[in-house]
mmCIF file of C-alpha atoms in Angstrom:
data_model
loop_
_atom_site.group_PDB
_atom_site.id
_atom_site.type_symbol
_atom_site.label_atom_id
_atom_site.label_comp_id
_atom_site.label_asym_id
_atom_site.label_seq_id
_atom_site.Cartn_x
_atom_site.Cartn_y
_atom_site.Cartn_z
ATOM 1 C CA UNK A 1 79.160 145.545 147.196
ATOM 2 C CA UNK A 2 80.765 147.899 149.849
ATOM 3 C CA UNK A 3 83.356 146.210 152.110
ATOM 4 C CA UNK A 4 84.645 147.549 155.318
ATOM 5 C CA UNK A 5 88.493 148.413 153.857
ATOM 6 C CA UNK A 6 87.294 149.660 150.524
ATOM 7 C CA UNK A 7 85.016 151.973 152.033
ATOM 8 C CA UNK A 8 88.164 153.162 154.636
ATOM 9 C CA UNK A 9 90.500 153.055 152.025
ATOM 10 C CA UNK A 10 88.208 155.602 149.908
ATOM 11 C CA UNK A 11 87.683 157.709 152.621
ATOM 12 C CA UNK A 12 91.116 157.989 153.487
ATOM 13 C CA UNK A 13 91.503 159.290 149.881
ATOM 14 C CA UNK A 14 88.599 161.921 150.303
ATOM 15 C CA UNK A 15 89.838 162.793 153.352
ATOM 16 C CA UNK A 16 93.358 163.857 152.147
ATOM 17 C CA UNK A 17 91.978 165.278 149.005
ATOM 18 C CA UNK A 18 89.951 167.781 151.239
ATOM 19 C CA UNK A 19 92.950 168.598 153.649
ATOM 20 C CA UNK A 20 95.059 169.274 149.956
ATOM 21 C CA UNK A 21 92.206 171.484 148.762
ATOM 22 C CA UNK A 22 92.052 173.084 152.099
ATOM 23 C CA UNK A 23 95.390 174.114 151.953
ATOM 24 C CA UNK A 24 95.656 175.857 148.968
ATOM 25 C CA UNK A 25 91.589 177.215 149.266
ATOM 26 C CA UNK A 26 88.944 177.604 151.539
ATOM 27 C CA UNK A 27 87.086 174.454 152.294
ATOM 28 C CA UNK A 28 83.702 174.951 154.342
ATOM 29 C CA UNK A 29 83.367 173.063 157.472
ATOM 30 C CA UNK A 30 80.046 171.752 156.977
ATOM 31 C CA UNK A 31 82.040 169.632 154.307
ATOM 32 C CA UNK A 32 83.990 168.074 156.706
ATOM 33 C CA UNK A 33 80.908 167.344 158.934
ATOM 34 C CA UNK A 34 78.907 166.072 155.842
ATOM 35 C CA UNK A 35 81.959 163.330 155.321
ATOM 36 C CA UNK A 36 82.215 162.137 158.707
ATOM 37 C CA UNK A 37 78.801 161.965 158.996
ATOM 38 C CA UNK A 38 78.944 159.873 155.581
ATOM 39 C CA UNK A 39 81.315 157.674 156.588
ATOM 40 C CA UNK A 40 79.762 156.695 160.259
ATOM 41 C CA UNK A 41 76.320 156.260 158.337
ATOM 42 C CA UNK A 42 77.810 153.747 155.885
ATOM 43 C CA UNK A 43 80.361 151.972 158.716
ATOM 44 C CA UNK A 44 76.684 151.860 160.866
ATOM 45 C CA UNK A 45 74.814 150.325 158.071
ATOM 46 C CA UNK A 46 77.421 147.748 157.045
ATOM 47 C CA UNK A 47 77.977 146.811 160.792
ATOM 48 C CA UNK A 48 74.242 146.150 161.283
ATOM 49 C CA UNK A 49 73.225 144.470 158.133
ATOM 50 C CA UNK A 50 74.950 141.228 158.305
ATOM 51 C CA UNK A 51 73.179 140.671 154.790
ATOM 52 C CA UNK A 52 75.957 143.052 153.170
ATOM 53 C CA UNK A 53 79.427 141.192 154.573
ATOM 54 C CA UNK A 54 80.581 144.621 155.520
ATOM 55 C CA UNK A 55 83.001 143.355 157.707
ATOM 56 C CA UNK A 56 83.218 139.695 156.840
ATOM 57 C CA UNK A 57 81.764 136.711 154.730
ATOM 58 C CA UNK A 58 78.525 135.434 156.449
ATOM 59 C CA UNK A 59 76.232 132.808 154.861
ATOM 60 C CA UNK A 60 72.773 134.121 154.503
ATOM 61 C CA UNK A 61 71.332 131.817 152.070
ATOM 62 C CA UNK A 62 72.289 128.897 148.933
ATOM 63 C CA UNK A 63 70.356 129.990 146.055
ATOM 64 C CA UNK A 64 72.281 127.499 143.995
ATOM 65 C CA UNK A 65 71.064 124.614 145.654
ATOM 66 C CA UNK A 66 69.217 121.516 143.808
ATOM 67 C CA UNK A 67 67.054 120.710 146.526
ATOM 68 C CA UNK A 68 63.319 122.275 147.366
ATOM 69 C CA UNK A 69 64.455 123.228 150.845
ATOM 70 C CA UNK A 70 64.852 126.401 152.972
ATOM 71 C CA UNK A 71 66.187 126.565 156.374
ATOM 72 C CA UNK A 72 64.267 127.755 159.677
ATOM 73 C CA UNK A 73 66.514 128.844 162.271
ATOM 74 C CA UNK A 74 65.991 130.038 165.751
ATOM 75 C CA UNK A 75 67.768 132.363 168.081
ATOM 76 C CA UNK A 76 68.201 133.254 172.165
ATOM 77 C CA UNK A 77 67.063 129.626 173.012
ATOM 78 C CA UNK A 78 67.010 127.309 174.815
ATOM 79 C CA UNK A 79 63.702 128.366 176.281
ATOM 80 C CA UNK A 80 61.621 126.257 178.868
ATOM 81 C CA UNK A 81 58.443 127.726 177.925
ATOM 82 C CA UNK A 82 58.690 127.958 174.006
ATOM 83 C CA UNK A 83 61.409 125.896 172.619
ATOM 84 C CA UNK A 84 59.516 122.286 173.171
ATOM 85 C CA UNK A 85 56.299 123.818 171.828
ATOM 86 C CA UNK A 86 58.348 125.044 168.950
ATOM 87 C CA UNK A 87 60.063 121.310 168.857
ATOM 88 C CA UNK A 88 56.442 119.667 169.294
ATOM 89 C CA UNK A 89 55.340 121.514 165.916
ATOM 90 C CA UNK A 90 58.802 121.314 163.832
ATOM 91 C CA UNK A 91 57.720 117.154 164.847
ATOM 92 C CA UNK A 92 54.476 117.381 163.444
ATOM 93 C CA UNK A 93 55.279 118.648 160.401
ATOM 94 C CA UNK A 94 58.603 116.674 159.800
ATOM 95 C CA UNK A 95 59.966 119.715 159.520
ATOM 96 C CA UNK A 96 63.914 120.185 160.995
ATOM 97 C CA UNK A 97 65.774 123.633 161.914
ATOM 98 C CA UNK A 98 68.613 124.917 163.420
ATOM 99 C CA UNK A 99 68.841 126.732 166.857
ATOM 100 C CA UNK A 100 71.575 128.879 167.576
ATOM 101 C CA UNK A 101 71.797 128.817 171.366
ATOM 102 C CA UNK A 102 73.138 131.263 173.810
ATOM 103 C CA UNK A 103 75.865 129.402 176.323
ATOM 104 C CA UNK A 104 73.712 130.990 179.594
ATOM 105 C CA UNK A 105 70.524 129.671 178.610
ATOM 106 C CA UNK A 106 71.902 126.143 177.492
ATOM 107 C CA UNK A 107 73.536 125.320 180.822
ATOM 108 C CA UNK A 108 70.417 126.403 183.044
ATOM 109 C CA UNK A 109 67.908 123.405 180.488
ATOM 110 C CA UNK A 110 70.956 121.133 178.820
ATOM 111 C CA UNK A 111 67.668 118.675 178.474
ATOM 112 C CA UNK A 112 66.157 120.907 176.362
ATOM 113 C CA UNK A 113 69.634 120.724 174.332
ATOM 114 C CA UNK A 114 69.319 117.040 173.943
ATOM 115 C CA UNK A 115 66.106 117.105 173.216
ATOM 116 C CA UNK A 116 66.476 119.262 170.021
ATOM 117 C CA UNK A 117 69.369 117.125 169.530
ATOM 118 C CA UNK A 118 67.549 113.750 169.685
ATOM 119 C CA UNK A 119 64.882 115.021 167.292
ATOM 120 C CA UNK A 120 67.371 115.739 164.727
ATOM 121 C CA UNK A 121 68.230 119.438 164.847
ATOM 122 C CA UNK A 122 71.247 121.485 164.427
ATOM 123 C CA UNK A 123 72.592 123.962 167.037
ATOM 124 C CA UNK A 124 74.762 126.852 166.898
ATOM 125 C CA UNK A 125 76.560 129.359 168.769
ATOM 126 C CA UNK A 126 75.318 132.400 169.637
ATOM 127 C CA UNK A 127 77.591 133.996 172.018
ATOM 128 C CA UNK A 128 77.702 133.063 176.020
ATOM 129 C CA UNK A 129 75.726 135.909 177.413
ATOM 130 C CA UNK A 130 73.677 137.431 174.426
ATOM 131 C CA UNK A 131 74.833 140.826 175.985
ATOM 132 C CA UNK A 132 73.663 143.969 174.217
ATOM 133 C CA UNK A 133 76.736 145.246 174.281
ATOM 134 C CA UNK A 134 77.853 142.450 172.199
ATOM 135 C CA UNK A 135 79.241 144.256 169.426
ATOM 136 C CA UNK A 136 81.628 146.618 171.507
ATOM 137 C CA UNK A 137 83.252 143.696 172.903
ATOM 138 C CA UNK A 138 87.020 143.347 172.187
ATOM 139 C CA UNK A 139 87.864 140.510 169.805
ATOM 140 C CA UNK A 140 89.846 138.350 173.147
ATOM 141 C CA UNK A 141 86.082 138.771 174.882
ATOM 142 C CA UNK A 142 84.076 137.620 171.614
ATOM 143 C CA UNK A 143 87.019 134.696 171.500
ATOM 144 C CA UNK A 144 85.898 133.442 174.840
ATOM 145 C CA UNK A 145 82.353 133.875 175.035
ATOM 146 C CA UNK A 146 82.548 131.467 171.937
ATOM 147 C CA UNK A 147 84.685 129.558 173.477
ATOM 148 C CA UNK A 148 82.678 129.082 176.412
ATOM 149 C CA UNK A 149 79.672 128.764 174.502
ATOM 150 C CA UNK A 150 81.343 125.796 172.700
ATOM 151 C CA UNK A 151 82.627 123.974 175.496
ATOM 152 C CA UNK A 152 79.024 124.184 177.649
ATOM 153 C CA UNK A 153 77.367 122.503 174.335
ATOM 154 C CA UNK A 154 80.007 119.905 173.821
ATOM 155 C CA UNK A 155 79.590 118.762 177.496
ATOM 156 C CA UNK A 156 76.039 118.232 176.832
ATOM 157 C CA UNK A 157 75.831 116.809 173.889
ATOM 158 C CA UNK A 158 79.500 116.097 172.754
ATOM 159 C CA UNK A 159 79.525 117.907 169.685
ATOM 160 C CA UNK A 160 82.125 120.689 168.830
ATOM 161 C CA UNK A 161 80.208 123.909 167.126
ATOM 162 C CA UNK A 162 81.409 124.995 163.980
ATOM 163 C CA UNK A 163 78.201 127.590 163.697
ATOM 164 C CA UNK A 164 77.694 130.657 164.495
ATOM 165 C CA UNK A 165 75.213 133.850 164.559
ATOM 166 C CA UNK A 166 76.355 137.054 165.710
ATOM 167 C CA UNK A 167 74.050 138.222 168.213
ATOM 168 C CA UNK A 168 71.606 140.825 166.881
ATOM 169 C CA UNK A 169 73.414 140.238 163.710
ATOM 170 C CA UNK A 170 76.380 142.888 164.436
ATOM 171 C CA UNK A 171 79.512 142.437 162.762
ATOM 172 C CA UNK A 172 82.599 144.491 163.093
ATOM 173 C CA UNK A 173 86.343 144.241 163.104
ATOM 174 C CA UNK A 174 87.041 142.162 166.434
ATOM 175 C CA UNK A 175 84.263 139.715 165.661
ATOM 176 C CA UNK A 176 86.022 138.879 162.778
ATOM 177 C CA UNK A 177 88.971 138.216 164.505
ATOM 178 C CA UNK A 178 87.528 136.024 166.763
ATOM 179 C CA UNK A 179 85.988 134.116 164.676
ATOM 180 C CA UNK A 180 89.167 133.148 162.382
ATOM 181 C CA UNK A 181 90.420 132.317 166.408
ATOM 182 C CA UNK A 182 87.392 129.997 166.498
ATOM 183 C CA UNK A 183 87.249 128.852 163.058
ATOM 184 C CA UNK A 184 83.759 129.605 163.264
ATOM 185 C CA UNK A 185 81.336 129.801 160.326
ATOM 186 C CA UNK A 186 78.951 132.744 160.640
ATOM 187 C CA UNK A 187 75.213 131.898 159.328
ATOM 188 C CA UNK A 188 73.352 135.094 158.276
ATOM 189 C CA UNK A 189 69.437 134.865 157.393
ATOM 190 C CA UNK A 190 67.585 136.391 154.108
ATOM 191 C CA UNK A 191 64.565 136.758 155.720
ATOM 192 C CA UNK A 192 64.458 138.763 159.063
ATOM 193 C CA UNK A 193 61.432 137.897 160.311
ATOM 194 C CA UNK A 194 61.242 140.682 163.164
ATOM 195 C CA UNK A 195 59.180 138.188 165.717
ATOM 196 C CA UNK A 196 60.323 139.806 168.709
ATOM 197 C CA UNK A 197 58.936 143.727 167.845
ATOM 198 C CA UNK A 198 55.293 144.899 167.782
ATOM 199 C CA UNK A 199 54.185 143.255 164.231
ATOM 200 C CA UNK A 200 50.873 141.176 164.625
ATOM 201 C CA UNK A 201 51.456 137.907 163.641
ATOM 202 C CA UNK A 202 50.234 138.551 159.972
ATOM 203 C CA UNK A 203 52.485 141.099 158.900
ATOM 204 C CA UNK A 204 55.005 138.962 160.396
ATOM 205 C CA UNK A 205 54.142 135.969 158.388
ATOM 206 C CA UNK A 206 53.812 137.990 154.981
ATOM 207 C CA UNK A 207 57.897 139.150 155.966
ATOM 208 C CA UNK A 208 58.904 135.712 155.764
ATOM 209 C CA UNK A 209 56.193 134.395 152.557
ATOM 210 C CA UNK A 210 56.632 137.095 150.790
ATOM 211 C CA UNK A 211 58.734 135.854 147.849
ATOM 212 C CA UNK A 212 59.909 132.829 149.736
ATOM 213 C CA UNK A 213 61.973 130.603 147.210
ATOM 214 C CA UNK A 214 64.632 127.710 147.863
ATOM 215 C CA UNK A 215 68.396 128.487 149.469
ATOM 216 C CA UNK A 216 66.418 131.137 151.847
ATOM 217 C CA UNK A 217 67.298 131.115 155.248
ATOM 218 C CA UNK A 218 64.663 132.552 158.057
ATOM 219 C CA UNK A 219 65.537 133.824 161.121
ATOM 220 C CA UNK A 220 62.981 133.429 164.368
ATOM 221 C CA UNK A 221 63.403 133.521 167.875
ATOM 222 C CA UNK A 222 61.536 130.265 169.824
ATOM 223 C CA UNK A 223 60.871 133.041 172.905
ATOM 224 C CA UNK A 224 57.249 134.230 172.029
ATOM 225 C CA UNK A 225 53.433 132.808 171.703
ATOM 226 C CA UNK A 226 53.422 134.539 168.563
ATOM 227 C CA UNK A 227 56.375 132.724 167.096
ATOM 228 C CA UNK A 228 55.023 129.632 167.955
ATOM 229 C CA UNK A 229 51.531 130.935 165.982
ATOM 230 C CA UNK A 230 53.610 132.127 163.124
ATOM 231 C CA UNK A 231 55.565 128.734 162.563
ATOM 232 C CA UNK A 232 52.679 126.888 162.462
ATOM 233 C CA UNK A 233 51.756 129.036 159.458
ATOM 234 C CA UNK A 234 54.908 129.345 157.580
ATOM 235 C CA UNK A 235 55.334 125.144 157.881
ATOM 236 C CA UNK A 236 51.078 125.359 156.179
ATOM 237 C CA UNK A 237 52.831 127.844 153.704
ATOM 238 C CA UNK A 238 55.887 125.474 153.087
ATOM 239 C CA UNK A 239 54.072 122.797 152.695
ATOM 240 C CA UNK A 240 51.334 124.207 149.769
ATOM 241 C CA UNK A 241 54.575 125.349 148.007
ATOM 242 C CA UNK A 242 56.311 122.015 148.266
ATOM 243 C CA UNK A 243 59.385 123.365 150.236
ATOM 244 C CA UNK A 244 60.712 121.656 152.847
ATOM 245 C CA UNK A 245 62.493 122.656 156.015
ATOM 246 C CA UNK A 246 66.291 121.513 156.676
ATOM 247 C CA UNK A 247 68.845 122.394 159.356
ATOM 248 C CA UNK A 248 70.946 125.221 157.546
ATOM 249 C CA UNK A 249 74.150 123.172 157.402
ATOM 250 C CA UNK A 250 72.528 120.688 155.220
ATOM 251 C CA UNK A 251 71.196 123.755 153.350
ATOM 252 C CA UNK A 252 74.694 125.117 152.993
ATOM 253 C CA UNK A 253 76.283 122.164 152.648
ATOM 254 C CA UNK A 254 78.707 122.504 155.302
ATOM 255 C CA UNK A 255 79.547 120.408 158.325
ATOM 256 C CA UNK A 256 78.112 121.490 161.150
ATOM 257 C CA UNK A 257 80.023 120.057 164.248
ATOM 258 C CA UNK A 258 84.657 119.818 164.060
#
């Protein structure tokens, strides 16, 4: 499994081989090029896949666990539109998820918050400001848009966050530092369910089946009509397969709130 300091620590050693060989022969530059571009291609991929713990240990599923269950989680809510048709169906089914929550979103509908609350849910953090810039912010930023994120939540409903996803599932060096700041946990998925591109609600749907088996964790964003048509499937899907839906800490079997 790569890891962000073996990999540097290797290249370092390539690196210094090649300046030793250049000084006693002739070394072609395209060699050089061909290891940089090596080593940003890897760094890129780790950073990126939060599925790899390039950087640092994320939970993306429990395979080990005794129970029939899975976990559905949801990102970039609250939403007034989506998130309480999303709630109205999770309901019907007696189905329960997770929602990681961005801070902006949660203080413009905190009744939305206690709502998913109320009907038994988990939240999480997911950064104040969901900014697409996310992962080039310094580790004191990522500290207090977690922070801030945590202390919105825990005015509305009085719980302290322990979880947390990385927006757009980056990871990198000063998100790791924040997070031992925070004491955070960071919650991964093993099935990327890629609801907010172009897929037609099918292929979608066939992402997340596909070889669906207990401990997975599914990531979906309650922001979209075709979410909401997509959820009503999987929980169909769930059901005929006798697997049931908990909030991820429960799946994990961590705690959830300090």
């Amino acid at each position: 499994m790569m890891r962000f300091y073996t990999i540097n620590a290797l290249a370092l050693v390539v690196f210094f081989g090649l300046m030793l060989a250049g000084f006693f022969g002739d070394i072609p530059a395209w060699l050089y090029v061909l290891f940089v571009f090596i080593w940003v291609l890897i760094t890129a991929i780790g950073s990126f896949q939060i599925k790899l713990n390039y950087h640092f240990q994320s939970l993306n599923h429990n395979y080990k666990t005794s129970e029939n269950c899975i976990s559905i989680t949801f990102d970039d809510g609250p939403n007034p539109e989506f998130t309480p048709k999303v709630l109205s169906i999770l309901k019907e089914y007696g189905a329960k998820a997770t929602f990681f929550l961005i801070g902006e979103n949660a203080e413009r509908y905190p009744e939305i918050v206690r709502q998913i609350i109320e009907e038994g849910h988990t939240i999480g953090n997911h950064s104040y400001s969901h900014s697409k810039n996310f992962g080039f912010f310094s580790a004191e930023k990522v500290t207090a848009e977690l922070k801030k994120t945590n202390s919105i939540l825990k005015e509305i409903t009085g719980e302290d966050l322990k979880l947390f996803r990385p927006p757009f599932g980056v990871t990198n060096p000063n998100i790791k530092k924040a997070l031992k700041n925070t004491e955070h946990f960071s919650i991964g998925w093993s099935k990327r369910s890629l609801d907010t591109t172009n897929l037609s609600e099918e292929k979608i749907l066939k992402r997340i089946t596909s070889n669906l088996k207990k401990g997975d964790i599914i990531l979906l964003h309650d922001s979209s009509v075709k979410t909401i048509a997509v959820l009503e499937q999987l929980l169909l899907t769930l059901s005929s397969h006798k697997l049931q839906s908990v909030p991820v800490d429960r799946l994990l079997e961590i705690e959830a709130y300090a």
